[in-house]
Structures are given as C-alpha cells and as structure tokens.
Amino acid sequence: MRQSPSRFTTSVLLAALVTGCAGGYDNDTFIGCRSDSECDEDEVCFIDGCGNPGKDIVVEVVPNPKAGQHAQDFRVDDLRSQQNIELLDPASLQGQVLVQGTSSTSGYPASVTLRMTGESLLIPGVMRYHESTFVPQNGGYSLPVASGRYSVTLLATNSEQPPLTSTRDVQPGRAVSLDFLLPDTSRLVRLSGKVVDQKGNPMDVDMEVQALDDQLRPLSQRVLATRLAGMFTLALPPAAALRDTVILQVLPTSAASLVPQKLFTVSPRPDLQQTLSMGDYGEPVRFQGRVLDRAGQPVPQATVYLAGGVGGGGQYRSQTVLTDDKGDFELLTLPSGSSSSMTLSVIPPSGSSAGYTQRYVSVPRVSVTQTPDVVCQERMKVRGSLLKPSDSRPAAGVRVVAEPIEALPGWPRPAVSVEAPRPTDENGNFELALDPGRYRFDFIPTEDLPIVSRIVLVRPEEDALSTGTLELTPFTLSKGRRVTGRISFNGERLARSSAPYASIRFFRVVEVEGKPSPLLLAQTLTDQNGNYSTTLPAR
C-alpha cells in the first residue's frame, strides 16, 4: 500500500530535504510524490501528494459578464467523463439606499458608487471585483454579481456623506439584500482645517485629505484641499464624536507631484481648526545611477524607483523609470530625511539573469546626485526535467510557468509570473531564472495531457545552502482523461438555455501547508451550443 498525504513519514521528508524542496525556512512545502506510480491505484500525484483525481473539484463558470451573467462556482463530488453543469439564475445584490431626515427616512435621490471586493466562496485566492455607479430608483437598486464573499462600500456623490461598508456572502442564483442608511447631514461630525507648507502657506499643488480610524479604515470620503487656500472640511459619522482621536491622511492628488504623503493624529472635536503642516521636505533632486549585472554589463529596461521617509515626517515614493541601453537611469525624487534613508529598488525585466535588488541610499539636499553603480545579484537558475506518464520518456514541448505564491522573509513577493523562455527540449529539460520566493510551477503540455503542478522554493543567492543553481528532481506528468459536457441554465428566468462561449475552469482545492489552496487543473471555453471538452488528470 503506497502512501497518501496523511501518511507521510520522516523518510519522505528527509528525501525532500536532499532534493532541495525543503529546508532553510519554516513551513517549507515538500513534495510527497513525483509520479503517479508512487500512489495507490486510484490516486494521482498532485501538488499536495497523492489524491483521488475525481474528488475535491470545484468548477468556475463565467457565462457572459457583459450580459450580467457573472461567475458561478460549484463543487463536483465525483467528476465524471460526461460532466454537465446546470447554472442558476445570475446572482444579485439588491436593497435600498436611504437617507435619514429630521423626522423620517427617504430614498437617496443622487448618484452613488458601489464597490465590491472579495473572493470566491469555494476557490481561495480567486478574486472578485465589481464597481457600479448609478442613481437608485425610488431608493432601490439591484446589481448582478459573481458568487463570492464581499466587502461592499457605498460612496455617495455628496462628499459630505461618509462611506458605508458592510460584508455579504453571495451564493449562485441568490438575490442577497443589503440596505444602506446614510445619516442625517445635520448630525455629522465636521472637521475643518487647512494643509500648509513649512512656512504656513497653502501648498502649491492640490492635496486630498481623508479621515481614518486606528486600523486605517476610512471614516470620511477624500476631499480636496484647494491649492489657493489649502482649506478642507471632512464629514464623519456621528459615532466619530466618541473617539479620542482620528487619523488624517494627506496626500497629493497626482502621483507625479514631488510632495510626500503624511499622517496626522488629531482630536475629532468640531470646534478645533486643524492646521496640518507638511514640514520641510526639501526641493526635488535629480537622482542618477547605472544598473549592471555581475559581469559588469548594463541591464537595460530595468524598473527603478525610490521610496522612504523624507523631511517633515512624511513618506514619499518616486515615479518609476526604466534604464536605457547603457543601464543608466535618472529620476526625480525628494531628499531623504535627516535620520533615515530611502530604499532604491531595481527590478530587471523578465528573462534577464540579473535579479531583484534593493539598496539603502541617502539622498542629500542637492540639485543633482549620482549614486554608485547598482550591481544586481544573479537570479537563481532553476533547472529540471519532465517525463511522459506512460513510458518515462522525456516530455518535450511542455510550457513551464512559475507563479509566485509567497514571499520569503526579508524579500518582497515576486510581482509577476515567469514563463520559461522556451518549452522543454527533446530531453524534457527546462530552465528559468527566478528571484527569491515560493512558486507554483505549472507544467502545461501541448499534447492531450493535463496540467500538472508542484511547489518550488527559490532561496536567495547568498543563502548558505545556495549554489546559484537549483536542480529539481525529474517529475513525471500525469495521464489524462477527456471530460466533456454541456453548460446550461436551469433557473426560473433562463431555464434550459445553453451558455455559449462561457469560460470554464476546473480547480482542485486542497490543504497546502495548512491553508486551503486552489490548483488549476484545466480551462476551456464552450462552443456556440454550450458544449465543452477538456483534459483532466487520471490514473
């Protein structure tokens, strides 16, 4: 009897340590299998170990967002070769937007914006987002949405009305109620003041001000502090009067402005006139430098920016620039604070052997400053090979994509996925150059085989266990089975109608390192009649 994930032993862990899939960091993921042959007869080697290929399946179907038919997710208890899926009517969020009056409530008559951010109820990490601006009809509204768990924020056109936020779970085919009651404007807590420079004069750029609670959640809408006077007035909910303090965030309206953002802790008493001084943050500096790789060659098209504390207690991040063909760059920035430094971040383009590099720099109060050459560390070369499932011959022509899933301590999370510059060669070999992080490697065959994934830890080059190259143990692809079916609606409004050109994704949702994690198994589209065909793992 071969081991399934619940029966991993110390020997398996030690083997994973030897092959470089664990060690050096807490909670490393290790692979409990490397081919289906290590699993029971009815199991397949997945990212989390051996498992039943027909279980733990969740299907996401997106019929037609332009027609208000958004994503619906369904569990599939036992995946069959003929798997028809019946969708429900589109889910919706509906309710009333009311405003309190002196003696009664009434429907809000002006435009509002509703923002919904969240994720799928069944597929962790699959994000959902909706935003709509509308005028409630007699106070009522109804919006089609995808199924998911949402944080919902209502913003009224009248900036005096503070934002209202609530949470809701939306199931497929359900109409979920959510009412909003805007407070009587006569009961709002108003905070007034002005934003000034170090000399007490209004700023020469437009600034915005917003009130936040101690968890940095909005208590007011953002309002403009005008350039000529710097004056602003915020409207906070009545409960704000019970707080000892609130936080005011001040930031420029344009990211191109050479002005920092700053937080102020103030009393919410309406009789106090707040004067928010941005302090002495200095004049703009032309910051110049050059980016090289370890061999001393220029790194063109690298993204460069500065961020950190500046004079007056604010925070500043420069706009990003790209290095030229000689590796040179120049950006405009504010000088760093007298007791702090700024972080210079360099992100070479995908495919470059040079890797993500950070350097702490001091930016003096001069018009032009030149920083020493930035020599990037090398990205880790990750090499491996793939085998065919039937006869263990090399699997050629397989795309390999590294999807970042977690940052390592002291390193930023890699920003984008990286695909190997070419598919596996005739020997099944592949190579990628990656920054430190934890990645999910997706192996995507071109022939009639399913997607297979595994987790790979890429350590920093200076790590004591690192040699500059990470050699992965050969991995065997899984056999595939063809799954076909029809996607149709079976609700009250769209009964028995097909879903043409719908997007379908099959996931396996399992525990990885104690966290529910989705593994993409296949994705496809239905044809004009709502039929689909795809390949999923099989024993």
Coordinates of C-alpha atoms in Angstrom, one line a residue:
M1 CA 0.0 0.0 0.0
R2 CA 1.6 3.3 -1.1
Q3 CA 1.4 6.5 1.0
S4 CA -1.3 9.1 0.6
P5 CA -0.8 12.7 2.0
S6 CA -2.0 11.8 5.5
R7 CA 0.6 9.1 5.8
F8 CA 3.8 11.0 5.0
T9 CA 6.8 9.7 7.0
T10 CA 10.1 11.0 8.2
S11 CA 11.8 9.3 5.3
V12 CA 9.8 11.2 2.8
L13 CA 10.7 14.5 4.5
L14 CA 14.3 13.6 4.5
A15 CA 14.2 12.7 0.8
A16 CA 12.6 16.1 0.1
L17 CA 15.4 17.9 2.0
V18 CA 18.0 16.2 0.0
T19 CA 16.4 17.1 -3.3
G20 CA 16.2 20.8 -2.4
C21 CA 12.4 21.1 -1.9
A22 CA 12.6 21.9 1.8
G23 CA 14.9 23.3 4.5
G24 CA 16.2 26.8 5.4
Y25 CA 12.8 28.4 6.0
D26 CA 9.9 27.5 8.3
N27 CA 6.9 25.7 6.9
D28 CA 8.5 24.6 3.7
T29 CA 6.3 22.7 1.3
F30 CA 7.8 19.3 0.4
I31 CA 6.6 17.0 -2.4
G32 CA 5.2 13.7 -1.2
C33 CA 5.3 12.1 -4.6
R34 CA 7.0 12.7 -8.0
S35 CA 4.9 10.4 -10.2
D36 CA 1.6 8.6 -10.2
S37 CA 3.5 5.3 -9.8
E38 CA 4.2 6.3 -6.1
C39 CA 0.4 6.5 -5.4
D40 CA -2.4 4.0 -4.9
E41 CA -4.1 2.6 -8.0
D42 CA -7.0 5.1 -7.8
E43 CA -4.8 8.1 -7.0
V44 CA -2.8 10.7 -8.9
C45 CA 0.3 12.6 -7.8
F46 CA -0.9 16.2 -7.1
I47 CA 0.9 19.2 -5.7
D48 CA -0.1 18.2 -2.1
G49 CA 0.7 14.5 -2.6
C50 CA -1.4 11.5 -3.8
G51 CA -5.1 12.1 -4.2
N52 CA -8.3 10.9 -5.9
P53 CA -8.5 12.8 -9.3
G54 CA -12.3 12.9 -9.1
K55 CA -12.6 14.4 -5.7
D56 CA -12.2 18.0 -4.2
I57 CA -13.1 19.5 -7.6
V58 CA -14.6 23.0 -7.9
V59 CA -15.7 24.3 -11.3
E60 CA -15.9 28.1 -12.0
V61 CA -18.2 29.1 -15.0
V62 CA -18.3 32.6 -16.3
P63 CA -21.2 32.7 -18.8
N64 CA -21.3 36.3 -20.1
P65 CA -20.3 39.3 -17.8
K66 CA -21.4 41.8 -20.4
A67 CA -24.9 40.5 -20.2
G68 CA -24.8 40.5 -16.3
Q69 CA -24.0 36.7 -16.2
H70 CA -21.1 36.6 -13.8
A71 CA -19.0 33.8 -12.3
Q72 CA -20.7 30.9 -10.6
D73 CA -18.8 28.2 -8.6
F74 CA -19.9 24.6 -8.0
R75 CA -18.5 21.7 -6.1
V76 CA -18.2 18.4 -8.0
D77 CA -18.3 15.5 -5.6
D78 CA -17.4 12.8 -8.2
L79 CA -16.1 14.1 -11.5
R80 CA -17.4 12.0 -14.5
S81 CA -16.3 11.8 -18.1
Q82 CA -19.6 13.3 -19.1
Q83 CA -20.0 16.3 -16.7
N84 CA -22.9 18.5 -17.5
I85 CA -23.2 21.7 -15.4
E86 CA -26.5 23.5 -14.8
L87 CA -26.1 27.1 -13.9
L88 CA -28.6 29.0 -11.7
D89 CA -30.0 32.4 -12.5
P90 CA -27.5 35.3 -12.1
A91 CA -26.8 36.2 -8.5
S92 CA -27.6 39.8 -7.5
L93 CA -27.1 42.3 -4.7
Q94 CA -30.1 44.4 -4.1
G95 CA -31.6 46.7 -1.5
Q96 CA -32.3 50.3 -0.7
V97 CA -30.2 53.4 -0.3
L98 CA -31.9 55.6 2.2
V99 CA -31.1 58.9 3.9
Q100 CA -32.2 60.0 7.4
G101 CA -34.2 63.1 7.6
T102 CA -35.2 65.1 10.6
S103 CA -38.4 63.1 11.0
S104 CA -38.3 60.2 8.5
T105 CA -36.1 58.4 6.0
S106 CA -36.4 58.6 2.3
G107 CA -34.7 57.2 -0.8
Y108 CA -31.4 58.8 -1.7
P109 CA -32.0 60.7 -4.9
A110 CA -28.5 61.3 -6.2
S111 CA -25.7 59.2 -7.8
V112 CA -23.8 56.6 -5.7
T113 CA -20.9 54.3 -6.4
L114 CA -21.0 50.7 -5.1
R115 CA -17.6 48.9 -4.8
M116 CA -17.4 45.2 -4.1
T117 CA -14.1 43.5 -3.4
G118 CA -13.7 39.9 -2.3
E119 CA -13.0 36.3 -3.4
S120 CA -14.8 33.1 -4.4
L121 CA -16.6 31.3 -1.7
L122 CA -15.2 27.9 -2.9
I123 CA -11.9 28.8 -4.6
P124 CA -9.5 30.6 -2.2
G125 CA -7.4 33.3 -3.8
V126 CA -9.7 33.7 -6.8
M127 CA -10.6 37.4 -6.5
R128 CA -13.9 39.0 -7.3
Y129 CA -14.4 42.7 -8.0
H130 CA -17.5 44.8 -9.1
E131 CA -18.0 48.5 -9.3
S132 CA -21.1 50.4 -10.4
T133 CA -22.2 54.0 -10.4
F134 CA -26.0 54.6 -10.5
V135 CA -28.9 56.6 -9.3
P136 CA -31.2 54.5 -7.0
Q137 CA -34.7 54.2 -8.4
N138 CA -37.0 55.4 -5.5
G139 CA -34.1 54.4 -3.3
G140 CA -33.9 50.9 -4.6
Y141 CA -31.1 49.1 -6.6
S142 CA -30.3 45.7 -8.0
L143 CA -26.9 44.7 -9.4
P144 CA -25.9 41.3 -11.0
V145 CA -22.7 40.0 -9.3
A146 CA -20.5 36.9 -9.2
S147 CA -20.8 34.5 -6.3
G148 CA -18.4 35.3 -3.6
R149 CA -17.6 36.8 -0.2
Y150 CA -17.5 40.6 -0.4
S151 CA -16.7 43.8 1.4
V152 CA -19.2 46.3 0.0
T153 CA -18.6 50.0 0.2
L154 CA -21.1 52.7 -0.8
L155 CA -19.8 56.2 -1.8
A156 CA -22.4 59.0 -2.2
T157 CA -21.8 61.7 -4.8
N158 CA -22.2 64.2 -1.9
S159 CA -18.7 64.1 -0.3
E160 CA -20.3 65.2 3.0
Q161 CA -21.7 61.7 3.3
P162 CA -19.1 59.3 4.9
P163 CA -18.6 55.9 3.2
L164 CA -20.7 53.0 4.4
T165 CA -19.2 49.5 4.4
S166 CA -20.7 46.1 5.0
T167 CA -20.0 42.4 4.2
R168 CA -22.1 39.9 2.3
D169 CA -21.8 36.3 1.0
V170 CA -23.4 35.8 -2.4
Q171 CA -24.4 32.3 -3.5
P172 CA -25.1 31.3 -7.1
G173 CA -28.7 32.1 -8.1
R174 CA -29.4 34.1 -4.9
A175 CA -30.6 37.7 -4.5
V176 CA -28.8 39.0 -1.4
S177 CA -30.3 42.0 0.4
L178 CA -28.1 44.9 1.6
D179 CA -29.6 48.2 2.6
F180 CA -27.6 51.4 3.3
L181 CA -28.8 54.2 5.6
L182 CA -27.0 57.5 5.1
P183 CA -27.0 59.7 8.2
D184 CA -28.8 63.0 8.5
T185 CA -26.2 65.6 7.4
S186 CA -27.1 67.8 10.4
R187 CA -25.8 65.0 12.8
L188 CA -22.4 64.5 11.0
V189 CA -19.1 65.4 12.8
R190 CA -17.3 68.0 10.7
L191 CA -13.6 68.5 10.9
S192 CA -12.2 71.6 9.2
G193 CA -8.6 72.8 8.7
K194 CA -6.0 73.6 6.1
V195 CA -2.9 72.0 4.7
V196 CA 0.2 74.2 4.7
D197 CA 3.9 74.0 3.9
Q198 CA 6.7 74.6 6.4
K199 CA 6.1 78.4 6.2
G200 CA 2.4 78.2 6.9
N201 CA 1.4 78.9 3.3
P202 CA -1.0 76.8 1.2
M203 CA 0.6 74.1 -0.8
D204 CA 1.3 74.8 -4.5
V205 CA -0.2 71.5 -5.5
D206 CA -3.7 70.1 -5.0
M207 CA -3.9 67.8 -1.9
E208 CA -6.5 65.4 -0.7
V209 CA -7.5 64.7 3.0
Q210 CA -9.3 61.7 4.4
A211 CA -10.1 60.7 8.0
L212 CA -9.2 57.1 9.1
D213 CA -9.7 55.1 12.2
D214 CA -6.8 53.5 14.1
Q215 CA -7.0 50.5 11.7
L216 CA -6.6 52.9 8.7
R217 CA -10.2 52.3 7.6
P218 CA -12.0 55.3 6.0
L219 CA -14.2 57.4 8.3
S220 CA -14.8 60.0 5.6
Q221 CA -14.5 60.4 1.9
R222 CA -11.5 62.1 0.4
V223 CA -11.9 65.8 -0.1
L224 CA -9.8 68.3 -1.9
A225 CA -7.6 70.9 0.0
T226 CA -7.6 73.6 -2.6
R227 CA -4.3 74.9 -4.0
L228 CA -5.1 78.6 -3.3
A229 CA -6.3 78.3 0.3
G230 CA -5.5 74.8 1.4
M231 CA -8.8 74.6 3.2
F232 CA -10.8 71.4 3.7
T233 CA -13.8 70.1 5.6
L234 CA -14.4 66.5 6.4
A235 CA -17.7 64.9 7.3
L236 CA -17.5 61.9 9.7
P237 CA -20.3 59.7 11.0
P238 CA -21.9 60.7 14.4
A239 CA -20.1 57.9 16.2
A240 CA -16.8 59.6 15.5
A241 CA -17.6 62.2 18.2
L242 CA -17.0 59.4 20.8
R243 CA -13.4 58.9 19.6
D244 CA -10.5 60.4 21.4
T245 CA -8.5 60.7 18.1
V246 CA -8.7 60.1 14.4
I247 CA -6.0 59.9 11.8
L248 CA -6.0 62.4 8.9
Q249 CA -4.2 61.2 5.8
V250 CA -2.9 63.9 3.5
L251 CA -1.6 63.1 0.0
P252 CA -1.2 64.8 -3.4
T253 CA -3.8 64.2 -6.0
S254 CA -1.2 63.4 -8.6
A255 CA 1.5 60.7 -8.2
A256 CA 3.7 62.9 -10.3
S257 CA 3.7 65.6 -7.6
L258 CA 7.0 66.0 -5.8
V259 CA 5.2 66.1 -2.4
P260 CA 5.1 63.4 0.3
Q261 CA 2.0 61.9 2.0
K262 CA 1.7 62.2 5.7
L263 CA -0.5 61.0 8.6
F264 CA -1.7 63.3 11.4
T265 CA -3.3 62.2 14.7
V266 CA -5.9 64.8 15.7
S267 CA -8.9 65.2 18.0
P268 CA -12.3 64.9 16.2
R269 CA -13.7 67.9 18.1
P270 CA -15.5 70.0 15.5
D271 CA -14.6 73.3 17.3
L272 CA -10.9 72.8 16.6
Q273 CA -9.4 74.2 13.4
Q274 CA -6.8 71.7 12.3
T275 CA -3.6 73.1 10.7
L276 CA -1.7 70.3 9.0
S277 CA 1.9 71.2 8.2
M278 CA 3.7 69.1 5.7
G279 CA 7.0 70.2 7.1
D280 CA 10.3 70.8 5.4
Y281 CA 10.6 68.0 2.9
G282 CA 13.2 69.8 0.7
E283 CA 13.4 70.6 -3.0
P284 CA 13.4 68.0 -5.8
V285 CA 16.6 66.1 -6.5
R286 CA 17.8 64.6 -9.8
F287 CA 18.9 61.1 -8.8
Q288 CA 21.2 59.4 -11.3
G289 CA 22.8 56.0 -11.5
R290 CA 23.6 52.9 -13.5
V291 CA 22.5 49.3 -13.2
L292 CA 24.9 46.5 -14.0
D293 CA 24.8 42.7 -13.8
R294 CA 27.5 40.6 -12.0
A295 CA 29.6 40.6 -15.2
G296 CA 29.7 44.4 -15.3
Q297 CA 27.3 44.5 -18.3
P298 CA 24.4 47.1 -18.4
V299 CA 20.9 45.9 -17.5
P300 CA 18.5 47.7 -19.9
Q301 CA 14.8 48.1 -19.3
A302 CA 15.1 47.6 -15.6
T303 CA 12.4 49.3 -13.4
V304 CA 13.8 51.7 -10.8
Y305 CA 12.2 53.7 -8.1
L306 CA 12.9 55.2 -4.7
A307 CA 10.7 55.1 -1.5
G308 CA 11.1 56.1 2.1
G309 CA 10.9 58.7 4.8
V310 CA 11.6 62.4 4.0
G311 CA 12.0 65.6 5.9
G312 CA 8.9 66.7 7.9
G313 CA 7.9 63.2 8.8
G314 CA 6.2 62.2 5.6
Q315 CA 6.6 59.2 3.2
Y316 CA 7.5 59.5 -0.5
R317 CA 7.7 57.2 -3.4
S318 CA 9.1 58.4 -6.7
Q319 CA 7.6 57.5 -10.1
T320 CA 9.2 54.5 -11.8
V321 CA 11.7 54.9 -14.6
L322 CA 13.4 52.4 -16.9
T323 CA 17.1 52.1 -17.5
D324 CA 18.3 52.8 -21.0
D325 CA 20.5 50.5 -23.2
K326 CA 23.6 51.6 -21.2
G327 CA 21.9 50.7 -17.9
D328 CA 21.7 54.4 -17.0
F329 CA 18.7 56.0 -15.2
E330 CA 17.6 59.3 -13.8
L331 CA 14.6 60.0 -11.7
L332 CA 13.2 63.0 -9.7
T333 CA 12.8 62.5 -6.0
L334 CA 12.6 64.2 -2.7
P335 CA 15.7 64.1 -0.4
S336 CA 15.7 61.6 2.4
G337 CA 15.1 62.6 5.9
S338 CA 18.0 63.6 8.1
S339 CA 17.6 60.4 10.3
S340 CA 16.5 58.0 7.7
S341 CA 17.5 56.5 4.3
M342 CA 15.5 55.6 1.3
T343 CA 15.2 52.3 -0.5
L344 CA 16.3 52.1 -4.1
S345 CA 14.5 49.2 -5.8
V346 CA 15.7 47.7 -9.1
I347 CA 13.6 45.1 -10.9
P348 CA 15.3 43.8 -14.1
P349 CA 12.9 42.6 -16.8
S350 CA 11.7 39.0 -17.0
G351 CA 14.3 36.8 -18.8
S352 CA 17.3 38.8 -17.5
S353 CA 19.8 36.9 -15.5
A354 CA 20.1 39.9 -13.2
G355 CA 17.7 39.7 -10.2
Y356 CA 15.7 42.0 -8.0
T357 CA 18.0 44.2 -5.9
Q358 CA 17.4 46.7 -3.1
R359 CA 19.9 49.2 -1.8
Y360 CA 19.5 51.7 1.1
V361 CA 20.7 55.1 -0.1
S362 CA 20.9 58.6 1.4
V363 CA 19.6 61.3 -1.0
P364 CA 21.3 64.6 0.0
R365 CA 19.7 68.1 -0.4
V366 CA 21.4 69.0 -3.6
S367 CA 20.0 69.5 -7.1
V368 CA 21.8 66.5 -8.7
T369 CA 23.3 63.4 -7.0
Q370 CA 25.0 60.4 -8.5
T371 CA 24.7 57.0 -6.8
P372 CA 27.4 54.3 -7.2
D373 CA 26.7 51.6 -9.7
V374 CA 24.0 49.2 -8.7
V375 CA 25.3 45.7 -9.2
C376 CA 22.4 43.3 -9.3
Q377 CA 22.6 39.9 -7.8
E378 CA 22.0 37.0 -10.1
R379 CA 18.6 35.3 -10.3
M380 CA 18.6 31.7 -9.3
K381 CA 18.8 29.3 -12.2
V382 CA 16.1 26.7 -11.7
R383 CA 16.6 23.6 -13.8
G384 CA 14.6 20.4 -14.1
S385 CA 13.2 17.8 -16.5
L386 CA 9.8 16.3 -17.2
L387 CA 8.9 12.7 -18.1
K388 CA 6.0 11.3 -20.0
P389 CA 3.5 9.3 -17.9
S390 CA 3.4 6.1 -19.9
D391 CA 7.0 5.1 -20.6
S392 CA 9.1 7.7 -18.7
R393 CA 10.5 9.1 -21.9
P394 CA 11.4 12.8 -21.9
A395 CA 8.4 15.1 -22.3
A396 CA 9.3 17.6 -24.9
G397 CA 7.4 20.8 -25.8
V398 CA 5.9 21.4 -22.4
R399 CA 5.4 25.0 -21.3
V400 CA 6.7 25.8 -17.8
V401 CA 5.2 28.7 -15.9
A402 CA 6.4 29.8 -12.4
E403 CA 3.5 31.5 -10.5
P404 CA 4.7 33.4 -7.3
I405 CA 2.6 32.4 -4.3
E406 CA 4.5 33.7 -1.3
A407 CA 7.4 36.0 -0.3
L408 CA 10.4 34.8 1.7
P409 CA 11.3 36.6 4.9
G410 CA 13.1 39.8 4.1
W411 CA 12.1 39.7 0.4
P412 CA 9.2 41.2 -1.5
R413 CA 6.8 38.9 -3.1
P414 CA 7.7 38.4 -6.8
A415 CA 5.3 40.6 -8.8
V416 CA 4.6 38.6 -11.9
S417 CA 4.6 35.0 -13.2
V418 CA 7.6 33.9 -15.3
E419 CA 7.4 31.5 -18.2
A420 CA 10.5 29.6 -19.3
P421 CA 11.9 31.3 -22.5
R422 CA 11.3 28.1 -24.4
P423 CA 9.3 24.8 -23.8
T424 CA 11.1 21.7 -22.6
D425 CA 13.7 20.4 -25.1
E426 CA 13.9 16.9 -26.6
N427 CA 15.4 15.7 -23.3
G428 CA 12.5 17.2 -21.4
N429 CA 14.7 19.8 -19.8
F430 CA 13.7 23.3 -18.8
E431 CA 15.4 26.3 -17.1
L432 CA 14.1 29.6 -15.6
A433 CA 15.8 32.5 -13.8
L434 CA 13.9 33.5 -10.7
D435 CA 14.0 35.9 -7.8
P436 CA 13.7 34.5 -4.3
G437 CA 10.2 33.3 -3.4
R438 CA 7.9 30.4 -3.2
Y439 CA 6.4 29.5 -6.6
R440 CA 3.9 27.1 -8.0
F441 CA 5.3 25.6 -11.2
D442 CA 2.6 24.8 -13.8
F443 CA 3.6 22.3 -16.4
I444 CA 1.4 22.8 -19.5
P445 CA 1.7 20.0 -22.1
T446 CA 0.7 20.7 -25.8
E447 CA -0.4 17.2 -26.4
D448 CA -3.6 15.6 -24.8
L449 CA -2.2 15.6 -21.3
P450 CA -3.4 17.5 -18.2
I451 CA -1.7 20.5 -16.5
V452 CA 0.5 19.3 -13.6
S453 CA 1.8 21.5 -10.8
R454 CA 4.3 21.4 -7.9
I455 CA 5.7 23.9 -5.4
V456 CA 9.3 25.1 -5.6
L457 CA 11.2 27.2 -3.0
V458 CA 13.8 29.5 -4.5
R459 CA 16.2 30.7 -1.9
P460 CA 18.3 33.9 -2.0
E461 CA 21.6 33.5 -3.7
E462 CA 23.5 34.5 -0.6
D463 CA 21.8 31.7 1.4
A464 CA 24.3 29.3 2.8
L465 CA 22.7 26.3 1.1
S466 CA 22.6 28.1 -2.3
T467 CA 25.0 27.3 -5.2
G468 CA 23.4 29.7 -7.7
T469 CA 21.6 26.8 -9.4
L470 CA 18.6 24.8 -8.1
E471 CA 18.4 21.4 -9.7
L472 CA 15.0 19.8 -9.4
T473 CA 14.4 16.1 -9.3
P474 CA 12.8 14.8 -12.5
F475 CA 9.0 15.0 -12.4
T476 CA 6.6 12.7 -14.3
L477 CA 3.4 14.1 -15.9
S478 CA 0.0 12.6 -15.3
K479 CA -2.1 10.7 -17.7
G480 CA -5.2 12.5 -18.9
R481 CA -8.8 11.7 -19.5
R482 CA -11.2 13.6 -21.7
V483 CA -14.1 15.3 -19.9
T484 CA -16.9 16.6 -21.9
G485 CA -20.2 18.2 -21.1
R486 CA -22.8 21.0 -21.7
I487 CA -23.2 24.2 -19.7
S488 CA -26.8 25.4 -19.5
F489 CA -29.0 27.5 -17.3
N490 CA -31.7 25.9 -15.1
G491 CA -33.1 28.8 -13.3
E492 CA -36.5 30.4 -13.3
R493 CA -35.5 33.2 -15.8
L494 CA -33.1 31.3 -18.0
A495 CA -34.4 27.8 -17.8
R496 CA -32.8 25.2 -20.1
S497 CA -30.9 27.7 -22.2
S498 CA -27.3 27.0 -23.2
A499 CA -24.3 29.1 -22.2
P500 CA -22.4 29.7 -25.4
Y501 CA -18.7 30.8 -25.3
A502 CA -18.6 30.5 -21.5
S503 CA -15.3 30.3 -19.7
I504 CA -14.8 27.2 -17.6
R505 CA -12.0 26.5 -15.1
F506 CA -11.5 23.3 -13.1
F507 CA -9.8 23.5 -9.8
R508 CA -8.7 21.1 -7.1
V509 CA -9.0 22.7 -3.7
V510 CA -6.8 21.1 -1.0
E511 CA -4.8 21.9 2.1
V512 CA -1.2 23.0 1.4
E513 CA 0.8 24.0 4.5
G514 CA -2.5 24.0 6.4
K515 CA -4.1 26.5 4.1
P516 CA -6.9 25.8 1.6
S517 CA -5.3 26.2 -1.8
P518 CA -6.6 26.1 -5.3
L519 CA -4.8 24.0 -8.0
L520 CA -5.8 24.8 -11.6
L521 CA -6.4 21.6 -13.5
A522 CA -7.9 22.8 -16.8
Q523 CA -9.5 25.7 -18.5
T524 CA -11.5 26.0 -21.7
L525 CA -14.5 27.6 -23.5
T526 CA -17.8 26.3 -24.5
D527 CA -18.8 26.3 -28.2
Q528 CA -21.8 28.1 -29.7
N529 CA -24.1 25.4 -28.3
G530 CA -22.7 25.4 -24.8
N531 CA -20.6 22.2 -25.2
Y532 CA -17.1 21.9 -23.9
S533 CA -14.2 19.3 -23.9
T534 CA -11.1 19.4 -21.9
T535 CA -8.4 17.1 -20.4
L536 CA -8.1 16.4 -16.6
P537 CA -5.7 14.1 -14.6
A538 CA -6.5 10.4 -14.5
R539 CA -4.8 7.3 -13.3

